[in-house]
Amino acid sequence: MGIISSGFRGRRQAGNPALPPGQHETEGFPVLTAGPAPNIPLDEWEFFISTETGQRHAWSWESFMALPQADIRADIHCVTSWSRLGTSWRGVSLDVLFEDVQTSCRFATAHSYGGYTTNLPLEDLLGGRAWVAWAFDGERLERAHGGPARLLVPHLYFWKSAKWINGIELTQDDVPGFWESNGYHLHGDPWREERYS
Ligand SMILES: Nc1nc2c(c(=O)[nH]1)N[C@H]1C(S)=C(S)[C@@H](COP(=O)(O)O)O[C@H]1N2
Ligand SMILES: [Mo]
């Protein structure tokens, strides 16, 4: 064990390649919510997508669960600097939900039960990069973490993964959501450290 191996160890400590700049790994799963966690009975739950023409696509819990389901393995990165590597989820790809949606909009606002909103470019929701997830680690998603279902967009900071998701409103312009109106970045790519605007 000489200079070479300690140098190697130092480099590994300085940068796990799975961790975006300024992030550290956590084993736990912190709960971060602005305000109380809403309680949504499954028979009242709905997921919608609305477009610029006023068209509205909507799924009940039953019709949502009948869609093709995906198992997702992803690293998640909170802007407050914790990351969890290799988390596992189950849910429906936004590609499936957008199959019959016609739009020329380039942006989306995710609306949550309870009033939370967050904005994303539509393209960040498509291409196998975003899901409506209802299970975590093989169990129903806990209410504190967004159950019955939350948006999961792991390639962006975790504030974009709206808990208690109710629907997606498509918009022509990029309209700041809750945290984005309070100084967070409009886009939120952790690899570019798009933390604040
Ligand atoms: N509806 C809603 N979704 C939300 C939030 C919130 O306050 N309300 N917080 C966001 C933030 S800042 C983070 S870091 C993650 C935290 O998810 P967790 O509590 O499951 O760790 O949820 C995001 N989604
Ligand atoms: Mo966050």
JSON list of C-alpha atoms and ligand atoms in Angstrom, two decimals:
[
{"chain": "A", "resi": 1, "resn": "MET", "atom": "CA", "xyz": [0.00, 0.00, 0.00]},
{"chain": "A", "resi": 2, "resn": "GLY", "atom": "CA", "xyz": [2.01, 2.95, -1.20]},
{"chain": "A", "resi": 3, "resn": "ILE", "atom": "CA", "xyz": [1.55, 6.27, -2.83]},
{"chain": "A", "resi": 4, "resn": "ILE", "atom": "CA", "xyz": [-0.36, 4.87, -5.80]},
{"chain": "A", "resi": 5, "resn": "SER", "atom": "CA", "xyz": [-3.12, 3.15, -3.83]},
{"chain": "A", "resi": 6, "resn": "SER", "atom": "CA", "xyz": [-3.68, 6.04, -1.41]},
{"chain": "A", "resi": 7, "resn": "GLY", "atom": "CA", "xyz": [-3.84, 8.40, -4.38]},
{"chain": "A", "resi": 8, "resn": "PHE", "atom": "CA", "xyz": [-6.43, 6.10, -5.95]},
{"chain": "A", "resi": 9, "resn": "ARG", "atom": "CA", "xyz": [-8.40, 6.01, -2.70]},
{"chain": "A", "resi": 10, "resn": "GLY", "atom": "CA", "xyz": [-8.30, 9.80, -2.53]},
{"chain": "A", "resi": 11, "resn": "ARG", "atom": "CA", "xyz": [-9.68, 10.16, -6.02]},
{"chain": "A", "resi": 12, "resn": "ARG", "atom": "CA", "xyz": [-12.48, 7.72, -5.26]},
{"chain": "A", "resi": 13, "resn": "GLN", "atom": "CA", "xyz": [-13.46, 9.66, -2.15]},
{"chain": "A", "resi": 14, "resn": "ALA", "atom": "CA", "xyz": [-13.32, 12.93, -4.02]},
{"chain": "A", "resi": 15, "resn": "GLY", "atom": "CA", "xyz": [-15.70, 11.76, -6.69]},
{"chain": "A", "resi": 16, "resn": "ASN", "atom": "CA", "xyz": [-18.02, 8.78, -6.91]},
{"chain": "A", "resi": 17, "resn": "PRO", "atom": "CA", "xyz": [-18.82, 8.98, -10.65]},
{"chain": "A", "resi": 18, "resn": "ALA", "atom": "CA", "xyz": [-22.52, 8.39, -9.89]},
{"chain": "A", "resi": 19, "resn": "LEU", "atom": "CA", "xyz": [-22.67, 11.56, -7.75]},
{"chain": "A", "resi": 20, "resn": "PRO", "atom": "CA", "xyz": [-23.29, 14.90, -9.49]},
{"chain": "A", "resi": 21, "resn": "PRO", "atom": "CA", "xyz": [-21.08, 17.80, -8.34]},
{"chain": "A", "resi": 22, "resn": "GLY", "atom": "CA", "xyz": [-21.73, 19.02, -4.78]},
{"chain": "A", "resi": 23, "resn": "GLN", "atom": "CA", "xyz": [-23.81, 15.95, -3.83]},
{"chain": "A", "resi": 24, "resn": "HIS", "atom": "CA", "xyz": [-23.14, 13.35, -1.11]},
{"chain": "A", "resi": 25, "resn": "GLU", "atom": "CA", "xyz": [-24.67, 9.90, -0.75]},
{"chain": "A", "resi": 26, "resn": "THR", "atom": "CA", "xyz": [-27.25, 9.17, 1.93]},
{"chain": "A", "resi": 27, "resn": "GLU", "atom": "CA", "xyz": [-28.58, 5.78, 2.98]},
{"chain": "A", "resi": 28, "resn": "GLY", "atom": "CA", "xyz": [-31.83, 7.13, 4.42]},
{"chain": "A", "resi": 29, "resn": "PHE", "atom": "CA", "xyz": [-34.82, 8.56, 2.63]},
{"chain": "A", "resi": 30, "resn": "PRO", "atom": "CA", "xyz": [-35.43, 12.07, 3.98]},
{"chain": "A", "resi": 31, "resn": "VAL", "atom": "CA", "xyz": [-38.98, 13.46, 3.72]},
{"chain": "A", "resi": 32, "resn": "LEU", "atom": "CA", "xyz": [-39.11, 16.98, 2.27]},
{"chain": "A", "resi": 33, "resn": "THR", "atom": "CA", "xyz": [-42.53, 18.57, 2.00]},
{"chain": "A", "resi": 34, "resn": "ALA", "atom": "CA", "xyz": [-43.67, 22.19, 2.03]},
{"chain": "A", "resi": 35, "resn": "GLY", "atom": "CA", "xyz": [-46.92, 21.95, 4.02]},
{"chain": "A", "resi": 36, "resn": "PRO", "atom": "CA", "xyz": [-49.05, 18.99, 5.11]},
{"chain": "A", "resi": 37, "resn": "ALA", "atom": "CA", "xyz": [-49.24, 15.68, 3.20]},
{"chain": "A", "resi": 38, "resn": "PRO", "atom": "CA", "xyz": [-52.65, 15.37, 1.52]},
{"chain": "A", "resi": 39, "resn": "ASN", "atom": "CA", "xyz": [-54.70, 12.20, 1.91]},
{"chain": "A", "resi": 40, "resn": "ILE", "atom": "CA", "xyz": [-56.20, 11.02, -1.41]},
{"chain": "A", "resi": 41, "resn": "PRO", "atom": "CA", "xyz": [-58.55, 8.00, -1.33]},
{"chain": "A", "resi": 42, "resn": "LEU", "atom": "CA", "xyz": [-57.94, 5.79, -4.38]},
{"chain": "A", "resi": 43, "resn": "ASP", "atom": "CA", "xyz": [-61.58, 6.03, -5.50]},
{"chain": "A", "resi": 44, "resn": "GLU", "atom": "CA", "xyz": [-61.18, 9.82, -5.72]},
{"chain": "A", "resi": 45, "resn": "TRP", "atom": "CA", "xyz": [-57.71, 9.77, -7.26]},
{"chain": "A", "resi": 46, "resn": "GLU", "atom": "CA", "xyz": [-57.31, 10.92, -10.84]},
{"chain": "A", "resi": 47, "resn": "PHE", "atom": "CA", "xyz": [-54.41, 11.64, -13.16]},
{"chain": "A", "resi": 48, "resn": "PHE", "atom": "CA", "xyz": [-54.98, 14.10, -16.00]},
{"chain": "A", "resi": 49, "resn": "ILE", "atom": "CA", "xyz": [-53.10, 15.59, -18.94]},
{"chain": "A", "resi": 50, "resn": "SER", "atom": "CA", "xyz": [-54.54, 18.83, -20.34]},
{"chain": "A", "resi": 51, "resn": "THR", "atom": "CA", "xyz": [-53.51, 20.52, -23.58]},
{"chain": "A", "resi": 52, "resn": "GLU", "atom": "CA", "xyz": [-53.63, 24.02, -25.10]},
{"chain": "A", "resi": 53, "resn": "THR", "atom": "CA", "xyz": [-56.84, 23.16, -27.00]},
{"chain": "A", "resi": 54, "resn": "GLY", "atom": "CA", "xyz": [-58.67, 22.34, -23.78]},
{"chain": "A", "resi": 55, "resn": "GLN", "atom": "CA", "xyz": [-58.47, 18.61, -24.43]},
{"chain": "A", "resi": 56, "resn": "ARG", "atom": "CA", "xyz": [-58.29, 16.61, -21.22]},
{"chain": "A", "resi": 57, "resn": "HIS", "atom": "CA", "xyz": [-57.06, 13.03, -20.90]},
{"chain": "A", "resi": 58, "resn": "ALA", "atom": "CA", "xyz": [-57.80, 11.42, -17.54]},
{"chain": "A", "resi": 59, "resn": "TRP", "atom": "CA", "xyz": [-57.28, 8.12, -15.77]},
{"chain": "A", "resi": 60, "resn": "SER", "atom": "CA", "xyz": [-58.94, 6.70, -12.68]},
{"chain": "A", "resi": 61, "resn": "TRP", "atom": "CA", "xyz": [-56.79, 4.60, -10.34]},
{"chain": "A", "resi": 62, "resn": "GLU", "atom": "CA", "xyz": [-58.20, 1.46, -11.98]},
{"chain": "A", "resi": 63, "resn": "SER", "atom": "CA", "xyz": [-57.51, 2.54, -15.54]},
{"chain": "A", "resi": 64, "resn": "PHE", "atom": "CA", "xyz": [-54.08, 3.83, -14.54]},
{"chain": "A", "resi": 65, "resn": "MET", "atom": "CA", "xyz": [-53.15, 0.51, -12.93]},
{"chain": "A", "resi": 66, "resn": "ALA", "atom": "CA", "xyz": [-54.33, -1.35, -16.06]},
{"chain": "A", "resi": 67, "resn": "LEU", "atom": "CA", "xyz": [-51.65, 0.45, -18.15]},
{"chain": "A", "resi": 68, "resn": "PRO", "atom": "CA", "xyz": [-48.29, -1.21, -18.87]},
{"chain": "A", "resi": 69, "resn": "GLN", "atom": "CA", "xyz": [-46.16, -0.96, -15.73]},
{"chain": "A", "resi": 70, "resn": "ALA", "atom": "CA", "xyz": [-42.40, -0.47, -15.56]},
{"chain": "A", "resi": 71, "resn": "ASP", "atom": "CA", "xyz": [-39.75, -1.27, -12.97]},
{"chain": "A", "resi": 72, "resn": "ILE", "atom": "CA", "xyz": [-37.37, 1.63, -12.60]},
{"chain": "A", "resi": 73, "resn": "ARG", "atom": "CA", "xyz": [-33.93, 1.74, -11.05]},
{"chain": "A", "resi": 74, "resn": "ALA", "atom": "CA", "xyz": [-32.60, 5.26, -10.61]},
{"chain": "A", "resi": 75, "resn": "ASP", "atom": "CA", "xyz": [-30.33, 7.56, -8.63]},
{"chain": "A", "resi": 76, "resn": "ILE", "atom": "CA", "xyz": [-32.13, 10.53, -7.08]},
{"chain": "A", "resi": 77, "resn": "HIS", "atom": "CA", "xyz": [-30.57, 13.88, -6.27]},
{"chain": "A", "resi": 78, "resn": "CYS", "atom": "CA", "xyz": [-32.05, 16.49, -3.92]},
{"chain": "A", "resi": 79, "resn": "VAL", "atom": "CA", "xyz": [-30.94, 20.10, -4.38]},
{"chain": "A", "resi": 80, "resn": "THR", "atom": "CA", "xyz": [-30.20, 20.23, -0.61]},
{"chain": "A", "resi": 81, "resn": "SER", "atom": "CA", "xyz": [-27.23, 17.97, -1.58]},
{"chain": "A", "resi": 82, "resn": "TRP", "atom": "CA", "xyz": [-28.25, 14.43, -0.65]},
{"chain": "A", "resi": 83, "resn": "SER", "atom": "CA", "xyz": [-28.37, 11.72, -3.29]},
{"chain": "A", "resi": 84, "resn": "ARG", "atom": "CA", "xyz": [-29.67, 8.15, -3.04]},
{"chain": "A", "resi": 85, "resn": "LEU", "atom": "CA", "xyz": [-28.15, 5.74, -5.47]},
{"chain": "A", "resi": 86, "resn": "GLY", "atom": "CA", "xyz": [-29.92, 2.72, -6.97]},
{"chain": "A", "resi": 87, "resn": "THR", "atom": "CA", "xyz": [-33.47, 3.33, -5.73]},
{"chain": "A", "resi": 88, "resn": "SER", "atom": "CA", "xyz": [-36.17, 1.06, -7.16]},
{"chain": "A", "resi": 89, "resn": "TRP", "atom": "CA", "xyz": [-39.66, 2.09, -8.17]},
{"chain": "A", "resi": 90, "resn": "ARG", "atom": "CA", "xyz": [-42.68, 0.81, -10.11]},
{"chain": "A", "resi": 91, "resn": "GLY", "atom": "CA", "xyz": [-44.96, 2.97, -12.18]},
{"chain": "A", "resi": 92, "resn": "VAL", "atom": "CA", "xyz": [-46.22, 4.04, -15.59]},
{"chain": "A", "resi": 93, "resn": "SER", "atom": "CA", "xyz": [-43.95, 5.75, -18.10]},
{"chain": "A", "resi": 94, "resn": "LEU", "atom": "CA", "xyz": [-45.05, 9.22, -19.21]},
{"chain": "A", "resi": 95, "resn": "ASP", "atom": "CA", "xyz": [-44.47, 7.92, -22.76]},
{"chain": "A", "resi": 96, "resn": "VAL", "atom": "CA", "xyz": [-47.44, 5.59, -22.21]},
{"chain": "A", "resi": 97, "resn": "LEU", "atom": "CA", "xyz": [-49.61, 8.35, -20.74]},
{"chain": "A", "resi": 98, "resn": "PHE", "atom": "CA", "xyz": [-48.76, 10.72, -23.61]},
{"chain": "A", "resi": 99, "resn": "GLU", "atom": "CA", "xyz": [-49.45, 8.16, -26.38]},
{"chain": "A", "resi": 100, "resn": "ASP", "atom": "CA", "xyz": [-52.74, 9.75, -27.53]},
{"chain": "A", "resi": 101, "resn": "VAL", "atom": "CA", "xyz": [-51.91, 13.34, -26.58]},
{"chain": "A", "resi": 102, "resn": "GLN", "atom": "CA", "xyz": [-51.63, 15.85, -29.46]},
{"chain": "A", "resi": 103, "resn": "THR", "atom": "CA", "xyz": [-49.90, 19.08, -28.56]},
{"chain": "A", "resi": 104, "resn": "SER", "atom": "CA", "xyz": [-47.55, 21.76, -29.83]},
{"chain": "A", "resi": 105, "resn": "CYS", "atom": "CA", "xyz": [-46.68, 22.86, -26.28]},
{"chain": "A", "resi": 106, "resn": "ARG", "atom": "CA", "xyz": [-43.04, 22.68, -25.22]},
{"chain": "A", "resi": 107, "resn": "PHE", "atom": "CA", "xyz": [-43.55, 22.96, -21.46]},
{"chain": "A", "resi": 108, "resn": "ALA", "atom": "CA", "xyz": [-45.47, 21.26, -18.69]},
{"chain": "A", "resi": 109, "resn": "THR", "atom": "CA", "xyz": [-46.62, 22.10, -15.19]},
{"chain": "A", "resi": 110, "resn": "ALA", "atom": "CA", "xyz": [-47.06, 19.19, -12.82]},
{"chain": "A", "resi": 111, "resn": "HIS", "atom": "CA", "xyz": [-49.97, 19.78, -10.42]},
{"chain": "A", "resi": 112, "resn": "SER", "atom": "CA", "xyz": [-50.14, 17.98, -7.10]},
{"chain": "A", "resi": 113, "resn": "TYR", "atom": "CA", "xyz": [-53.00, 17.40, -4.71]},
{"chain": "A", "resi": 114, "resn": "GLY", "atom": "CA", "xyz": [-52.44, 20.04, -2.03]},
{"chain": "A", "resi": 115, "resn": "GLY", "atom": "CA", "xyz": [-51.43, 22.72, -4.54]},
{"chain": "A", "resi": 116, "resn": "TYR", "atom": "CA", "xyz": [-47.71, 22.08, -5.16]},
{"chain": "A", "resi": 117, "resn": "THR", "atom": "CA", "xyz": [-46.58, 22.76, -8.73]},
{"chain": "A", "resi": 118, "resn": "THR", "atom": "CA", "xyz": [-43.35, 22.34, -10.66]},
{"chain": "A", "resi": 119, "resn": "ASN", "atom": "CA", "xyz": [-42.49, 23.16, -14.28]},
{"chain": "A", "resi": 120, "resn": "LEU", "atom": "CA", "xyz": [-40.52, 21.07, -16.76]},
{"chain": "A", "resi": 121, "resn": "PRO", "atom": "CA", "xyz": [-39.80, 21.09, -20.49]},
{"chain": "A", "resi": 122, "resn": "LEU", "atom": "CA", "xyz": [-42.11, 18.50, -22.04]},
{"chain": "A", "resi": 123, "resn": "GLU", "atom": "CA", "xyz": [-39.11, 16.74, -23.59]},
{"chain": "A", "resi": 124, "resn": "ASP", "atom": "CA", "xyz": [-37.76, 15.98, -20.09]},
{"chain": "A", "resi": 125, "resn": "LEU", "atom": "CA", "xyz": [-40.95, 14.01, -19.39]},
{"chain": "A", "resi": 126, "resn": "LEU", "atom": "CA", "xyz": [-40.60, 11.86, -22.53]},
{"chain": "A", "resi": 127, "resn": "GLY", "atom": "CA", "xyz": [-38.06, 9.41, -23.90]},
{"chain": "A", "resi": 128, "resn": "GLY", "atom": "CA", "xyz": [-38.13, 6.93, -21.01]},
{"chain": "A", "resi": 129, "resn": "ARG", "atom": "CA", "xyz": [-37.01, 9.48, -18.41]},
{"chain": "A", "resi": 130, "resn": "ALA", "atom": "CA", "xyz": [-40.16, 10.11, -16.34]},
{"chain": "A", "resi": 131, "resn": "TRP", "atom": "CA", "xyz": [-42.83, 8.02, -14.64]},
{"chain": "A", "resi": 132, "resn": "VAL", "atom": "CA", "xyz": [-45.89, 8.25, -12.41]},
{"chain": "A", "resi": 133, "resn": "ALA", "atom": "CA", "xyz": [-44.63, 5.95, -9.66]},
{"chain": "A", "resi": 134, "resn": "TRP", "atom": "CA", "xyz": [-46.78, 4.23, -7.06]},
{"chain": "A", "resi": 135, "resn": "ALA", "atom": "CA", "xyz": [-44.34, 1.74, -5.49]},
{"chain": "A", "resi": 136, "resn": "PHE", "atom": "CA", "xyz": [-40.94, 2.15, -3.86]},
{"chain": "A", "resi": 137, "resn": "ASP", "atom": "CA", "xyz": [-38.69, -0.77, -2.91]},
{"chain": "A", "resi": 138, "resn": "GLY", "atom": "CA", "xyz": [-41.46, -3.25, -3.69]},
{"chain": "A", "resi": 139, "resn": "GLU", "atom": "CA", "xyz": [-44.02, -1.58, -1.40]},
{"chain": "A", "resi": 140, "resn": "ARG", "atom": "CA", "xyz": [-46.87, 0.85, -2.02]},
{"chain": "A", "resi": 141, "resn": "LEU", "atom": "CA", "xyz": [-45.44, 4.36, -1.95]},
{"chain": "A", "resi": 142, "resn": "GLU", "atom": "CA", "xyz": [-45.85, 5.80, 1.56]},
{"chain": "A", "resi": 143, "resn": "ARG", "atom": "CA", "xyz": [-48.02, 8.86, 1.87]},
{"chain": "A", "resi": 144, "resn": "ALA", "atom": "CA", "xyz": [-45.09, 10.92, 3.21]},
{"chain": "A", "resi": 145, "resn": "HIS", "atom": "CA", "xyz": [-43.18, 10.17, -0.01]},
{"chain": "A", "resi": 146, "resn": "GLY", "atom": "CA", "xyz": [-46.09, 11.05, -2.28]},
{"chain": "A", "resi": 147, "resn": "GLY", "atom": "CA", "xyz": [-48.47, 8.08, -2.20]},
{"chain": "A", "resi": 148, "resn": "PRO", "atom": "CA", "xyz": [-50.74, 7.06, -3.82]},
{"chain": "A", "resi": 149, "resn": "ALA", "atom": "CA", "xyz": [-48.51, 8.22, -6.70]},
{"chain": "A", "resi": 150, "resn": "ARG", "atom": "CA", "xyz": [-45.80, 10.75, -7.47]},
{"chain": "A", "resi": 151, "resn": "LEU", "atom": "CA", "xyz": [-43.99, 12.01, -10.50]},
{"chain": "A", "resi": 152, "resn": "LEU", "atom": "CA", "xyz": [-40.50, 10.51, -10.81]},
{"chain": "A", "resi": 153, "resn": "VAL", "atom": "CA", "xyz": [-38.03, 12.46, -12.96]},
{"chain": "A", "resi": 154, "resn": "PRO", "atom": "CA", "xyz": [-34.71, 11.21, -11.61]},
{"chain": "A", "resi": 155, "resn": "HIS", "atom": "CA", "xyz": [-32.48, 12.98, -14.14]},
{"chain": "A", "resi": 156, "resn": "LEU", "atom": "CA", "xyz": [-33.54, 16.35, -12.64]},
{"chain": "A", "resi": 157, "resn": "TYR", "atom": "CA", "xyz": [-33.25, 17.53, -9.02]},
{"chain": "A", "resi": 158, "resn": "PHE", "atom": "CA", "xyz": [-35.83, 15.76, -6.88]},
{"chain": "A", "resi": 159, "resn": "TRP", "atom": "CA", "xyz": [-38.04, 18.85, -6.34]},
{"chain": "A", "resi": 160, "resn": "LYS", "atom": "CA", "xyz": [-39.26, 18.20, -9.92]},
{"chain": "A", "resi": 161, "resn": "SER", "atom": "CA", "xyz": [-40.62, 14.80, -8.79]},
{"chain": "A", "resi": 162, "resn": "ALA", "atom": "CA", "xyz": [-43.97, 16.14, -7.59]},
{"chain": "A", "resi": 163, "resn": "LYS", "atom": "CA", "xyz": [-45.47, 14.06, -4.78]},
{"chain": "A", "resi": 164, "resn": "TRP", "atom": "CA", "xyz": [-49.26, 13.33, -4.74]},
{"chain": "A", "resi": 165, "resn": "ILE", "atom": "CA", "xyz": [-49.34, 14.00, -8.47]},
{"chain": "A", "resi": 166, "resn": "ASN", "atom": "CA", "xyz": [-52.76, 14.96, -9.85]},
{"chain": "A", "resi": 167, "resn": "GLY", "atom": "CA", "xyz": [-51.91, 15.84, -13.42]},
{"chain": "A", "resi": 168, "resn": "ILE", "atom": "CA", "xyz": [-49.84, 17.54, -16.09]},
{"chain": "A", "resi": 169, "resn": "GLU", "atom": "CA", "xyz": [-50.91, 20.81, -17.70]},
{"chain": "A", "resi": 170, "resn": "LEU", "atom": "CA", "xyz": [-49.19, 21.53, -21.01]},
{"chain": "A", "resi": 171, "resn": "THR", "atom": "CA", "xyz": [-48.20, 25.16, -21.58]},
{"chain": "A", "resi": 172, "resn": "GLN", "atom": "CA", "xyz": [-46.66, 27.18, -24.41]},
{"chain": "A", "resi": 173, "resn": "ASP", "atom": "CA", "xyz": [-44.38, 29.08, -22.01]},
{"chain": "A", "resi": 174, "resn": "ASP", "atom": "CA", "xyz": [-42.15, 27.91, -19.18]},
{"chain": "A", "resi": 175, "resn": "VAL", "atom": "CA", "xyz": [-44.21, 28.93, -16.13]},
{"chain": "A", "resi": 176, "resn": "PRO", "atom": "CA", "xyz": [-42.29, 28.80, -12.81]},
{"chain": "A", "resi": 177, "resn": "GLY", "atom": "CA", "xyz": [-43.79, 26.39, -10.26]},
{"chain": "A", "resi": 178, "resn": "PHE", "atom": "CA", "xyz": [-43.67, 26.55, -6.46]},
{"chain": "A", "resi": 179, "resn": "TRP", "atom": "CA", "xyz": [-39.91, 26.32, -5.82]},
{"chain": "A", "resi": 180, "resn": "GLU", "atom": "CA", "xyz": [-39.01, 27.88, -9.16]},
{"chain": "A", "resi": 181, "resn": "SER", "atom": "CA", "xyz": [-40.94, 31.02, -8.08]},
{"chain": "A", "resi": 182, "resn": "ASN", "atom": "CA", "xyz": [-38.88, 30.97, -4.87]},
{"chain": "A", "resi": 183, "resn": "GLY", "atom": "CA", "xyz": [-35.46, 31.08, -6.53]},
{"chain": "A", "resi": 184, "resn": "TYR", "atom": "CA", "xyz": [-34.90, 27.54, -7.70]},
{"chain": "A", "resi": 185, "resn": "HIS", "atom": "CA", "xyz": [-33.71, 26.94, -11.26]},
{"chain": "A", "resi": 186, "resn": "LEU", "atom": "CA", "xyz": [-36.30, 26.63, -14.05]},
{"chain": "A", "resi": 187, "resn": "HIS", "atom": "CA", "xyz": [-34.72, 23.38, -15.30]},
{"chain": "A", "resi": 188, "resn": "GLY", "atom": "CA", "xyz": [-32.75, 21.74, -12.46]},
{"chain": "A", "resi": 189, "resn": "ASP", "atom": "CA", "xyz": [-30.16, 19.45, -14.09]},
{"chain": "A", "resi": 190, "resn": "PRO", "atom": "CA", "xyz": [-27.96, 18.13, -11.23]},
{"chain": "A", "resi": 191, "resn": "TRP", "atom": "CA", "xyz": [-25.04, 17.41, -13.59]},
{"chain": "A", "resi": 192, "resn": "ARG", "atom": "CA", "xyz": [-24.93, 21.11, -14.51]},
{"chain": "A", "resi": 193, "resn": "GLU", "atom": "CA", "xyz": [-25.66, 22.16, -10.90]},
{"chain": "A", "resi": 194, "resn": "GLU", "atom": "CA", "xyz": [-28.77, 24.06, -12.01]},
{"chain": "A", "resi": 195, "resn": "ARG", "atom": "CA", "xyz": [-29.77, 24.70, -8.39]},
{"chain": "A", "resi": 196, "resn": "TYR", "atom": "CA", "xyz": [-30.83, 28.34, -8.25]},
{"chain": "A", "resi": 197, "resn": "SER", "atom": "CA", "xyz": [-31.76, 30.95, -10.84]},
{"chain": "B", "resi": 1, "resn": "LIG", "atom": "N1", "xyz": [-46.38, 17.85, -3.71]},
{"chain": "B", "resi": 1, "resn": "LIG", "atom": "C1", "xyz": [-45.11, 18.04, -3.34]},
{"chain": "B", "resi": 1, "resn": "LIG", "atom": "N2", "xyz": [-44.14, 17.40, -4.03]},
{"chain": "B", "resi": 1, "resn": "LIG", "atom": "C2", "xyz": [-42.84, 17.57, -3.69]},
{"chain": "B", "resi": 1, "resn": "LIG", "atom": "C3", "xyz": [-42.47, 18.43, -2.63]},
{"chain": "B", "resi": 1, "resn": "LIG", "atom": "C4", "xyz": [-43.51, 19.09, -1.92]},
{"chain": "B", "resi": 1, "resn": "LIG", "atom": "O1", "xyz": [-43.27, 19.85, -0.98]},
{"chain": "B", "resi": 1, "resn": "LIG", "atom": "N3", "xyz": [-44.82, 18.85, -2.30]},
{"chain": "B", "resi": 1, "resn": "LIG", "atom": "N4", "xyz": [-41.15, 18.60, -2.32]},
{"chain": "B", "resi": 1, "resn": "LIG", "atom": "C5", "xyz": [-40.19, 18.33, -3.39]},
{"chain": "B", "resi": 1, "resn": "LIG", "atom": "C6", "xyz": [-38.82, 18.29, -2.91]},
{"chain": "B", "resi": 1, "resn": "LIG", "atom": "S1", "xyz": [-38.07, 19.78, -2.60]},
{"chain": "B", "resi": 1, "resn": "LIG", "atom": "C7", "xyz": [-38.13, 17.12, -2.81]},
{"chain": "B", "resi": 1, "resn": "LIG", "atom": "S2", "xyz": [-36.49, 17.09, -2.44]},
{"chain": "B", "resi": 1, "resn": "LIG", "atom": "C8", "xyz": [-38.80, 15.83, -2.96]},
{"chain": "B", "resi": 1, "resn": "LIG", "atom": "C9", "xyz": [-38.67, 15.06, -1.67]},
{"chain": "B", "resi": 1, "resn": "LIG", "atom": "O2", "xyz": [-39.28, 13.81, -1.80]},
{"chain": "B", "resi": 1, "resn": "LIG", "atom": "P1", "xyz": [-39.27, 12.85, -0.53]},
{"chain": "B", "resi": 1, "resn": "LIG", "atom": "O3", "xyz": [-39.98, 13.58, 0.57]},
{"chain": "B", "resi": 1, "resn": "LIG", "atom": "O4", "xyz": [-39.96, 11.61, -0.97]},
{"chain": "B", "resi": 1, "resn": "LIG", "atom": "O5", "xyz": [-37.82, 12.63, -0.19]},
{"chain": "B", "resi": 1, "resn": "LIG", "atom": "O6", "xyz": [-40.18, 15.95, -3.26]},
{"chain": "B", "resi": 1, "resn": "LIG", "atom": "C10", "xyz": [-40.50, 17.01, -4.09]},
{"chain": "B", "resi": 1, "resn": "LIG", "atom": "N5", "xyz": [-41.90, 16.92, -4.41]},
{"chain": "B", "resi": 2, "resn": "MO", "atom": "MO", "xyz": [-35.70, 19.22, -2.37]}
]
